[in-house]
Coordinates of C-alpha atoms in Angstrom, one line a residue:
M203 CA 38.7 0.8 19.4
T204 CA 35.9 -1.5 20.4
T205 CA 33.0 -1.8 17.9
T206 CA 29.6 -1.5 19.7
V207 CA 26.2 -2.8 18.6
L208 CA 25.4 0.8 17.7
D209 CA 28.5 1.1 15.5
A210 CA 27.8 -2.2 13.7
V211 CA 24.1 -1.4 13.2
T212 CA 24.9 2.1 11.9
H213 CA 27.3 0.6 9.4
L214 CA 24.7 -2.0 8.3
L215 CA 22.0 0.6 7.8
R216 CA 24.3 2.7 5.7
E217 CA 25.4 -0.3 3.6
T218 CA 21.8 -1.4 2.9
G219 CA 20.6 2.1 2.1
M220 CA 18.4 2.5 5.2
T221 CA 19.7 6.0 6.2
T222 CA 16.2 7.5 6.4
V223 CA 14.8 6.4 9.7
F224 CA 11.1 6.7 10.6
G225 CA 9.8 6.7 14.1
N226 CA 8.6 8.2 17.3
P227 CA 11.4 8.0 19.9
G228 CA 11.0 7.0 23.5
S229 CA 13.2 6.2 26.5
T230 CA 14.0 2.7 25.4
E231 CA 15.5 3.9 22.1
L232 CA 17.6 6.8 23.4
R233 CA 20.9 5.0 23.3
M234 CA 20.3 4.2 19.6
F235 CA 20.5 7.9 18.9
R236 CA 23.9 8.5 20.5
N237 CA 26.3 10.2 18.0
W238 CA 23.6 10.5 15.3
P239 CA 25.3 10.3 11.9
D240 CA 25.3 13.4 9.7
D241 CA 24.3 11.4 6.7
F242 CA 21.2 10.0 8.3
T243 CA 17.7 11.6 8.3
Y244 CA 15.3 11.1 11.1
V245 CA 11.6 11.5 10.1
L246 CA 9.5 12.0 13.1
G247 CA 5.9 10.8 13.1
L248 CA 3.7 12.1 15.9
Q249 CA 2.1 8.7 16.2
E250 CA 3.6 5.3 15.6
S251 CA 1.1 4.1 13.0
S252 CA 1.8 7.2 10.9
A253 CA 5.5 6.8 11.2
L254 CA 5.2 3.2 10.0
A255 CA 3.0 4.1 7.1
M256 CA 5.4 6.9 6.0
A257 CA 8.2 4.3 6.1
A258 CA 6.0 2.1 3.9
G259 CA 5.5 4.9 1.3
H260 CA 9.3 5.5 1.3
A261 CA 10.0 1.8 0.7
L262 CA 7.5 1.6 -2.1
G263 CA 9.1 4.7 -3.7
T264 CA 12.7 3.5 -3.3
Q265 CA 12.0 -0.2 -3.8
R266 CA 14.2 -0.8 -0.8
A267 CA 13.4 -1.8 2.7
A268 CA 12.7 1.1 5.1
F269 CA 13.8 1.3 8.7
V270 CA 11.3 2.1 11.5
T271 CA 11.8 2.5 15.2
L272 CA 8.9 2.0 17.6
H273 CA 8.7 2.6 21.3
S274 CA 8.5 -0.6 23.3
A275 CA 5.2 -2.4 23.7
G276 CA 3.0 0.7 23.6
G277 CA 4.5 1.9 20.3
V278 CA 4.2 -1.5 18.7
G279 CA 0.5 -1.6 19.8
H280 CA -0.1 1.8 18.3
A281 CA 1.5 0.8 15.0
L282 CA -0.2 -2.7 14.6
G283 CA -2.9 -1.5 12.2
A284 CA -0.2 -0.2 9.8
V285 CA 1.9 -3.3 10.3
F286 CA -1.2 -5.3 9.2
N287 CA -1.4 -3.2 6.0
A288 CA 2.3 -3.5 5.3
Y289 CA 2.2 -7.3 5.7
R290 CA -0.9 -7.8 3.5
D291 CA 0.5 -5.3 0.9
R292 CA 4.0 -6.9 0.9
V293 CA 5.9 -3.8 1.9
P294 CA 9.5 -4.4 3.1
L295 CA 10.0 -2.8 6.4
V296 CA 12.7 -3.4 9.1
I297 CA 11.0 -2.6 12.4
V298 CA 13.1 -2.2 15.6
A299 CA 11.3 -1.7 18.9
G300 CA 13.0 -0.7 22.1
Q301 CA 12.9 -3.0 25.0
Q302 CA 13.7 -2.3 28.7
A303 CA 17.3 -3.2 29.9
R304 CA 18.0 -6.9 30.1
S305 CA 18.8 -6.6 33.8
L306 CA 15.2 -5.4 34.5
L307 CA 13.3 -7.9 32.3
Q308 CA 12.7 -10.4 35.1
L309 CA 11.1 -7.6 37.2
R310 CA 8.4 -6.8 34.6
P311 CA 9.5 -3.2 34.4
F312 CA 7.7 -0.1 33.3
L313 CA 7.5 -0.1 29.5
G314 CA 8.8 -3.6 29.3
A315 CA 7.3 -5.9 26.6
D316 CA 6.3 -9.4 27.6
E317 CA 7.2 -11.9 24.8
P318 CA 7.9 -9.1 22.4
E319 CA 8.6 -11.4 19.4
Q320 CA 5.0 -12.7 19.7
F321 CA 3.3 -9.3 19.8
P322 CA 3.3 -8.4 16.1
R323 CA 2.6 -11.9 14.9
P324 CA 1.1 -13.1 12.6
Y325 CA 1.5 -9.9 10.6
V326 CA 5.3 -9.9 10.2
K327 CA 7.4 -12.3 8.2
A328 CA 9.8 -12.9 11.2
A329 CA 10.2 -11.5 14.7
R330 CA 13.0 -11.9 17.2
Q331 CA 14.6 -10.6 20.4
P332 CA 18.2 -11.7 20.2
Q333 CA 19.5 -13.7 23.2
R334 CA 22.7 -11.6 23.4
A335 CA 23.5 -8.0 22.7
A336 CA 26.4 -9.2 20.4
D337 CA 23.8 -10.9 18.2
V338 CA 21.8 -7.8 17.4
P339 CA 23.7 -6.7 14.2
A340 CA 23.6 -10.2 12.7
A341 CA 19.9 -10.6 13.5
L342 CA 19.2 -7.2 11.9
A343 CA 21.1 -8.3 8.8
E344 CA 19.0 -11.5 8.6
M345 CA 15.8 -9.5 9.1
H346 CA 16.7 -7.2 6.2
R347 CA 17.2 -10.2 3.9
I348 CA 13.9 -11.7 5.0
A349 CA 12.1 -8.4 4.4
M350 CA 13.5 -8.1 0.9
T351 CA 12.9 -11.7 -0.2
H352 CA 9.6 -12.4 -2.2
P353 CA 7.0 -12.2 -0.9
R354 CA 8.4 -9.1 0.7
G355 CA 7.0 -7.7 3.9
P356 CA 7.7 -6.3 7.4
V357 CA 10.0 -7.9 9.9
F358 CA 10.4 -7.2 13.6
L359 CA 13.4 -7.0 16.0
S360 CA 13.1 -6.2 19.7
V361 CA 16.3 -4.7 21.2
P362 CA 16.9 -4.1 24.9
E363 CA 17.9 -0.5 25.5
D364 CA 21.3 -1.4 27.1
D365 CA 22.4 -3.5 24.1
W366 CA 23.4 -0.6 22.0
D367 CA 26.6 0.2 24.0
Q368 CA 27.8 -3.5 24.2
P369 CA 30.6 -4.8 22.0
A370 CA 29.7 -6.6 18.7
E371 CA 31.3 -7.7 15.5
P372 CA 30.6 -5.7 12.3
V373 CA 28.3 -7.4 9.8
Q374 CA 28.6 -7.0 6.1
P375 CA 25.4 -7.2 4.0
R376 CA 25.3 -9.9 1.4
A377 CA 23.3 -10.4 -1.7
V378 CA 20.3 -12.6 -2.0
H379 CA 18.8 -12.9 -5.4
G380 CA 15.1 -13.6 -4.8
G381 CA 13.7 -14.2 -8.3
F382 CA 12.5 -17.7 -9.0
T383 CA 10.3 -19.3 -11.5
A384 CA 7.7 -22.1 -11.7
D385 CA 8.3 -25.7 -12.8
P386 CA 9.0 -25.6 -16.6
D387 CA 6.4 -28.4 -17.2
A388 CA 3.7 -26.4 -15.4
L389 CA 4.4 -23.3 -17.5
T390 CA 4.4 -25.4 -20.6
A391 CA 1.0 -26.9 -19.6
L392 CA -0.4 -23.4 -18.9
A393 CA 0.9 -22.1 -22.3
A394 CA -0.8 -25.0 -24.0
R395 CA -4.1 -24.2 -22.4
L396 CA -3.8 -20.6 -23.3
N397 CA -3.1 -21.6 -26.9
T398 CA -6.3 -23.6 -27.1
C399 CA -8.8 -21.7 -25.0
G400 CA -11.5 -19.5 -26.5
R401 CA -11.7 -16.5 -24.2
P402 CA -8.9 -15.9 -21.8
A403 CA -8.7 -13.3 -19.0
L404 CA -6.0 -12.1 -16.8
V405 CA -6.6 -10.9 -13.2
I406 CA -3.9 -8.5 -12.2
G407 CA -3.0 -8.4 -8.5
P408 CA -0.7 -6.1 -6.5
G409 CA 2.2 -8.5 -7.1
V410 CA 2.5 -7.3 -10.7
D411 CA 3.3 -3.8 -9.5
D412 CA 5.4 -5.0 -6.5
E413 CA 7.6 -7.1 -8.8
A414 CA 7.8 -4.5 -11.6
A415 CA 6.2 -7.0 -14.0
L416 CA 3.8 -4.6 -15.8
P417 CA 5.6 -4.7 -19.2
Q418 CA 5.5 -8.5 -19.1
A419 CA 1.8 -8.6 -18.1
V420 CA 0.9 -6.2 -20.9
A421 CA 2.9 -8.3 -23.4
L422 CA 1.1 -11.5 -22.4
A423 CA -2.3 -9.8 -22.5
E424 CA -1.6 -8.5 -26.0
R425 CA -0.1 -11.7 -27.3
I426 CA -3.1 -13.9 -26.2
R427 CA -5.7 -11.1 -26.6
A428 CA -6.9 -11.5 -23.0
A429 CA -9.4 -9.4 -21.2
V430 CA -7.8 -7.8 -18.1
W431 CA -9.3 -7.2 -14.7
F432 CA -7.9 -6.0 -11.4
S433 CA -8.2 -8.2 -8.4
P434 CA -10.7 -7.0 -5.7
L435 CA -9.5 -4.3 -3.4
S436 CA -6.0 -4.3 -4.8
G437 CA -3.5 -1.9 -3.1
R438 CA -1.7 -1.3 -6.4
S439 CA -2.4 -0.9 -10.1
G440 CA -0.2 -3.2 -12.3
F441 CA -1.8 -2.6 -15.7
P442 CA -2.6 0.6 -17.6
E443 CA -6.3 1.4 -17.1
T444 CA -6.2 3.2 -20.5
H445 CA -5.4 0.0 -22.3
P446 CA -8.2 -1.2 -24.6
Y447 CA -8.1 -4.7 -23.0
F448 CA -8.7 -3.4 -19.5
Q449 CA -12.2 -4.2 -18.2
G450 CA -12.3 -2.9 -14.7
I451 CA -12.0 -4.0 -11.1
L452 CA -13.6 -7.2 -9.8
P453 CA -16.1 -6.7 -7.0
P454 CA -15.2 -8.2 -3.5
V455 CA -18.4 -10.3 -3.5
A456 CA -18.5 -13.9 -4.7
G457 CA -21.6 -13.9 -6.9
P458 CA -20.9 -10.7 -8.8
L459 CA -17.2 -11.6 -9.1
A460 CA -18.0 -15.0 -10.6
A461 CA -20.5 -13.3 -13.0
C462 CA -17.7 -10.9 -14.2
L463 CA -15.5 -13.9 -15.0
E464 CA -18.2 -16.1 -16.4
P465 CA -17.6 -15.2 -20.0
Y466 CA -14.0 -16.6 -19.9
D467 CA -13.0 -20.2 -20.1
V468 CA -9.5 -19.7 -18.7
V469 CA -8.6 -17.1 -16.1
V470 CA -5.0 -16.5 -15.1
A471 CA -4.5 -14.6 -11.8
L472 CA -1.1 -12.8 -11.5
G473 CA 0.2 -11.8 -8.1
A474 CA -3.3 -11.7 -6.7
P475 CA -4.8 -12.9 -3.5
V476 CA -7.6 -14.8 -5.3
F477 CA -10.2 -13.8 -4.2
T478 CA -10.5 -11.0 -1.6
Y479 CA -14.2 -10.8 -0.5
H480 CA -15.7 -8.1 1.7
V481 CA -19.4 -9.1 1.7
A482 CA -20.6 -12.6 2.2
D483 CA -23.1 -14.1 -0.3
D484 CA -24.1 -17.5 -1.5
G485 CA -22.4 -17.2 -5.0
P486 CA -19.9 -19.6 -6.4
L487 CA -16.2 -18.9 -6.5
L488 CA -16.3 -19.3 -10.2
A489 CA -18.9 -20.2 -12.8
P490 CA -18.9 -23.7 -14.1
G491 CA -16.6 -24.0 -17.1
T492 CA -14.2 -21.3 -15.9
E493 CA -10.7 -22.7 -15.3
L494 CA -8.4 -20.9 -13.0
F495 CA -4.6 -20.7 -13.0
H496 CA -2.8 -18.7 -10.2
L497 CA 0.8 -17.4 -10.4
D498 CA 2.2 -16.0 -7.2
C499 CA 5.4 -16.0 -5.2
D500 CA 3.7 -16.7 -1.9
P501 CA 3.2 -20.4 -1.1
T502 CA 0.6 -19.6 1.5
Q503 CA -1.6 -18.0 -1.1
A504 CA -1.3 -21.2 -3.2
A505 CA -2.1 -23.3 -0.2
W506 CA -5.5 -21.8 0.8
L507 CA -6.8 -21.2 -2.7
P508 CA -9.8 -23.6 -2.8
T509 CA -9.9 -24.1 -6.6
G510 CA -7.7 -24.0 -9.7
T511 CA -4.1 -24.7 -10.3
S512 CA -1.3 -22.6 -8.6
L513 CA 2.2 -22.0 -9.9
I514 CA 4.5 -20.8 -7.2
T515 CA 6.8 -18.3 -8.9
T516 CA 7.9 -14.7 -9.1
L517 CA 6.2 -13.1 -12.1
R518 CA 8.8 -11.5 -14.4
P519 CA 10.7 -14.8 -15.2
A520 CA 7.5 -16.8 -15.4
L521 CA 5.8 -14.3 -17.7
A522 CA 8.9 -14.0 -19.9
Q523 CA 8.9 -17.7 -20.3
L524 CA 5.2 -17.8 -21.1
A525 CA 5.7 -15.3 -23.8
T526 CA 8.1 -17.7 -25.6
L527 CA 5.6 -20.6 -25.2
V528 CA 2.3 -19.1 -26.3
G529 CA 1.7 -18.3 -29.9
P530 CA 0.2 -15.1 -31.1
S531 CA -3.6 -15.3 -31.2
D532 CA -6.1 -14.4 -33.9
R533 CA -9.1 -14.5 -31.5
N534 CA -11.2 -11.4 -31.3
P535 CA -9.9 -8.9 -28.8
P536 CA -12.0 -8.1 -25.7
P537 CA -14.6 -5.3 -26.0
T538 CA -13.5 -1.8 -25.1
R539 CA -14.7 -0.8 -21.7
R540 CA -17.4 1.9 -21.6
Q541 CA -16.2 5.2 -20.2
P542 CA -18.5 7.3 -18.0
A543 CA -19.9 10.5 -19.5
P544 CA -18.5 13.7 -18.1
V545 CA -20.7 15.4 -15.6
N546 CA -21.8 19.0 -15.3
A547 CA -22.3 21.2 -12.3
S548 CA -25.5 20.6 -10.5
A549 CA -28.3 23.2 -10.3
N550 CA -27.3 24.2 -6.8
N551 CA -23.6 24.2 -7.7
A552 CA -22.9 21.5 -5.1
L553 CA -19.7 19.5 -5.5
T554 CA -20.4 15.9 -6.5
P555 CA -17.6 13.4 -6.3
E556 CA -17.9 12.8 -10.1
L557 CA -17.5 16.5 -10.9
V558 CA -14.5 16.8 -8.6
L559 CA -12.7 13.7 -10.0
D560 CA -13.4 14.8 -13.6
Q561 CA -11.9 18.2 -12.9
L562 CA -9.0 16.6 -11.1
H563 CA -8.3 14.3 -14.1
Q564 CA -8.1 17.3 -16.4
R565 CA -5.4 18.8 -14.3
L566 CA -3.4 15.7 -13.1
P567 CA -0.1 15.3 -14.9
H568 CA 0.4 11.9 -16.3
N569 CA 3.6 11.3 -14.2
R570 CA 1.9 12.0 -10.8
V571 CA 1.7 9.2 -8.3
L572 CA -1.9 9.0 -7.0
V573 CA -2.5 7.8 -3.4
E574 CA -6.1 7.1 -2.5
E575 CA -7.9 6.4 0.8
A576 CA -11.5 7.4 0.0
P577 CA -13.5 4.2 0.3
S578 CA -16.8 5.9 -0.6
H579 CA -15.4 7.2 -3.9
R580 CA -12.8 4.6 -5.0
D581 CA -14.9 3.1 -7.8
V582 CA -15.8 6.6 -9.1
L583 CA -12.1 7.5 -9.0
H584 CA -10.9 4.6 -11.1
A585 CA -13.7 5.2 -13.6
R586 CA -12.8 8.8 -14.1
I587 CA -9.1 8.9 -13.4
P588 CA -7.6 5.9 -15.2
I589 CA -4.1 5.0 -14.0
S590 CA -1.4 4.3 -16.6
L591 CA 1.8 5.2 -14.8
P592 CA 3.8 2.1 -13.5
G593 CA 3.7 2.3 -9.8
G594 CA 1.3 5.3 -10.2
F595 CA -1.4 4.2 -7.8
L596 CA -1.2 3.2 -4.1
T597 CA -3.9 2.5 -1.5
T598 CA -4.5 0.0 1.2
G599 CA -5.4 -3.4 0.0
S600 CA -6.2 -4.5 3.6
G601 CA -8.6 -1.9 5.0
A602 CA -6.9 -0.5 8.1
L603 CA -7.6 3.2 7.8
G604 CA -5.1 5.9 8.4
W605 CA -2.7 4.5 5.9
G606 CA -3.1 6.8 2.9
L607 CA -2.1 10.2 4.2
P608 CA 1.2 9.2 5.8
L609 CA 1.9 6.7 2.9
A610 CA 1.7 9.7 0.5
I611 CA 4.2 11.6 2.6
G612 CA 6.7 8.8 2.7
R613 CA 6.3 8.2 -1.1
A614 CA 7.0 11.9 -1.8
L615 CA 10.1 11.9 0.4
A616 CA 11.4 8.9 -1.5
D617 CA 12.2 10.9 -4.7
R618 CA 10.9 14.4 -3.9
Q619 CA 8.4 14.1 -6.8
R620 CA 4.9 15.6 -6.1
V621 CA 2.2 13.1 -5.0
V622 CA -1.5 13.7 -5.1
C623 CA -3.4 12.0 -2.2
V624 CA -7.2 11.7 -2.4
L625 CA -8.7 11.1 1.1
G626 CA -12.1 10.7 2.6
D627 CA -12.7 12.8 5.7
G628 CA -13.1 9.8 7.9
S629 CA -9.8 8.2 6.6
A630 CA -7.9 11.5 7.0
L631 CA -8.8 11.8 10.7
Y632 CA -7.0 8.6 11.6
S633 CA -3.6 10.1 10.8
I634 CA -4.2 13.8 10.4
Q635 CA -1.1 14.6 12.7
A636 CA 1.1 13.4 9.8
L637 CA 0.5 16.8 8.2
W638 CA 3.0 18.1 10.7
T639 CA 5.7 15.8 9.3
A640 CA 4.8 16.8 5.8
A641 CA 5.3 20.5 6.7
Q642 CA 8.5 19.9 8.6
H643 CA 10.1 18.1 5.7
Q644 CA 8.4 20.1 2.9
A645 CA 7.1 17.0 1.4
P646 CA 5.6 17.7 -2.1
V647 CA 2.1 16.3 -1.5
T648 CA -1.2 17.7 -2.5
F649 CA -3.9 16.3 -0.1
I650 CA -7.5 16.5 -1.4
V651 CA -10.0 15.7 1.3
L652 CA -13.4 14.7 -0.1
D653 CA -15.6 15.6 2.9
N654 CA -19.0 13.9 2.9
N655 CA -19.6 14.3 6.7
G656 CA -18.9 10.8 7.8
Y657 CA -18.1 7.2 7.3
Q658 CA -20.3 6.9 4.2
A659 CA -18.7 3.7 3.0
V660 CA -19.9 2.1 6.2
S661 CA -23.4 3.6 5.8
A662 CA -23.5 2.3 2.2
L663 CA -22.5 -1.2 3.4
G664 CA -25.2 -1.0 6.0
R665 CA -27.8 -0.2 3.4
R666 CA -26.7 -3.2 1.5
L667 CA -27.3 -5.3 4.6
G668 CA -30.7 -3.6 5.3
I669 CA -29.2 -1.7 8.3
T670 CA -30.3 2.0 8.3
P671 CA -29.4 4.2 9.9
V672 CA -26.0 3.0 11.0
P673 CA -25.0 4.6 14.4
G674 CA -21.6 6.2 14.7
T675 CA -21.1 7.1 11.0
D676 CA -21.8 10.8 11.0
I677 CA -18.9 13.3 11.4
H678 CA -19.7 17.0 11.4
G679 CA -18.0 20.2 12.2
V680 CA -14.4 19.3 11.3
N681 CA -12.5 22.2 9.8
F682 CA -9.7 20.5 7.9
T683 CA -8.3 23.9 6.7
A684 CA -7.8 25.0 10.2
L685 CA -6.4 21.6 11.2
A686 CA -3.9 21.6 8.4
T687 CA -2.7 25.2 9.0
S688 CA -2.3 24.4 12.7
F689 CA 0.2 21.8 11.7
G690 CA 2.0 24.2 9.4
C691 CA 0.5 22.8 6.2
P692 CA -1.0 25.5 3.9
A693 CA -4.7 24.7 3.1
S694 CA -7.7 26.0 1.1
Y695 CA -11.4 25.2 0.9
A696 CA -14.2 24.9 -1.7
D697 CA -17.8 23.8 -1.5
H698 CA -19.3 25.0 -4.8
S699 CA -18.6 24.2 -8.4
H700 CA -18.0 27.8 -9.3
N701 CA -14.8 27.9 -7.2
L702 CA -13.7 24.3 -7.7
G703 CA -11.5 25.0 -10.8
T704 CA -9.6 27.8 -9.1
A705 CA -9.0 25.7 -6.0
L706 CA -7.7 22.7 -8.1
D707 CA -5.6 25.0 -10.2
H708 CA -3.8 26.2 -7.1
A709 CA -3.5 22.9 -5.4
I710 CA -2.5 20.8 -8.5
T711 CA -1.4 22.9 -11.4
S712 CA 0.6 25.7 -9.7
L713 CA 2.5 23.5 -7.2
G714 CA 5.7 21.7 -8.4
D715 CA 8.1 19.3 -6.9
D716 CA 10.0 22.0 -5.1
D717 CA 7.0 23.2 -3.3
G718 CA 5.8 21.8 0.0
P719 CA 2.5 20.3 1.0
H720 CA -1.0 21.7 0.5
L721 CA -4.4 20.5 1.7
L722 CA -7.5 21.2 -0.3
H723 CA -10.7 20.6 1.7
L724 CA -13.7 20.0 -0.6
R725 CA -17.2 19.6 0.8
V726 CA -18.9 17.0 -1.5
T727 CA -22.3 15.5 -1.6
D728 CA -23.1 12.2 0.0
T729 CA -22.9 9.0 -2.1
A730 CA -26.3 7.5 -1.8
G731 CA -26.0 4.0 -3.4
L732 CA -25.1 0.6 -2.0
L733 CA -21.5 -0.4 -1.5
Y734 CA -20.5 -3.0 -4.3
E735 CA -23.6 -2.8 -6.4
P736 CA -24.9 -6.3 -7.3

């Protein structure tokens, strides 16, 4: 019996654990679905960017690459914002897009993609359209290895629709051990500097969580008594925010960021894109006298960093080696971070973000994964809901909205553990149709929509720049409860403090891992300040 491309690919997907397939099918993918295997699950997203973000959540939950199918050029175009997020956030995805039949490509056919391997660049690690149908399985195996090698990320393969029925040789997956460590002399020099410095600090980037290096990061911080900060706009956590050495999140503005790090003579950034800025100012990268070391697995990060010393390495072996090279410190530990005071209900019983997040924190089990895409409220969320669970916080570190809602669905489907997803109203509307998928698969996700009637983060940034009002930032009249129920997702609503507790009890406390999704729509007051206070 002749082995076809489809047979070989199905075998490869099964052997690499990619039996949950995310996508939105079209005509150029139909032959791929012939004789669909009983042990495969197809997760339908009603728009390609949502399908890809769900795949990303699944990959983050399983720590394996996830498989996504997109529909030709149009589907890839729809998904590119999510591809951008996956690339910047180092999420391993194997993306296959349908292409028109090889016999039609010279005729520029309907749905055909011109230069398909160029379309998703530069936001994929690799992209190809194999020259022969017989090469598709081997190319897919290579793409999987690339996706899973540090720094991990999405890869792309374009497959003409008539390739699936052509003969091909089976391909066996092979192991690639991707951990590598820095030059021993460089680590020794870094350890010597940490032994002699006066006030060290660690900057924790998303790479710490991505490489499961949190225990090693905590051990190093405690051994050298270092203050710990998160890198600006990080898509992950990577250090327990309840730890007494944790100081907060660095602002994405050069001057204020340098001021936060000015007290330290040695700063070691771990798995962080140093530094991510969102607002331009004339401040320095670092204050005079602050020495920067940068440990990361991505050589491109090391290349563009304009200051400091970079060590190209994966984190766990490097941090384990550092722990043997640095001595225990007797320097004073960093000061304990001030915690915000609890807030009470306002005189008119309106819901403030601070009140909502305080109440959420009281009800949130310690083992719940929290997904956030509420730019207006992110600083308040971290101040009032400290994350301590490894892998317990996910957001977009890149800024393309519409990521959080479907990301939470994919993360919940990875292990069927309930996820709590906090969304702004503007963010939720980018991918609201993903609620249908959550309902169809009974994904255990509680969605909490903090509705402040618009893109208030954009308005706050406008105020910082002296632009007020900002046109196009108001959103009124959206009934999220009705939207959710129309997609089959149960929903509830609250707009006063007197019914907030009951609403949160139902959406958080009473729902377990065996229950399906629920959306809680909360009408909250506007956030009036500037974005990124100086």
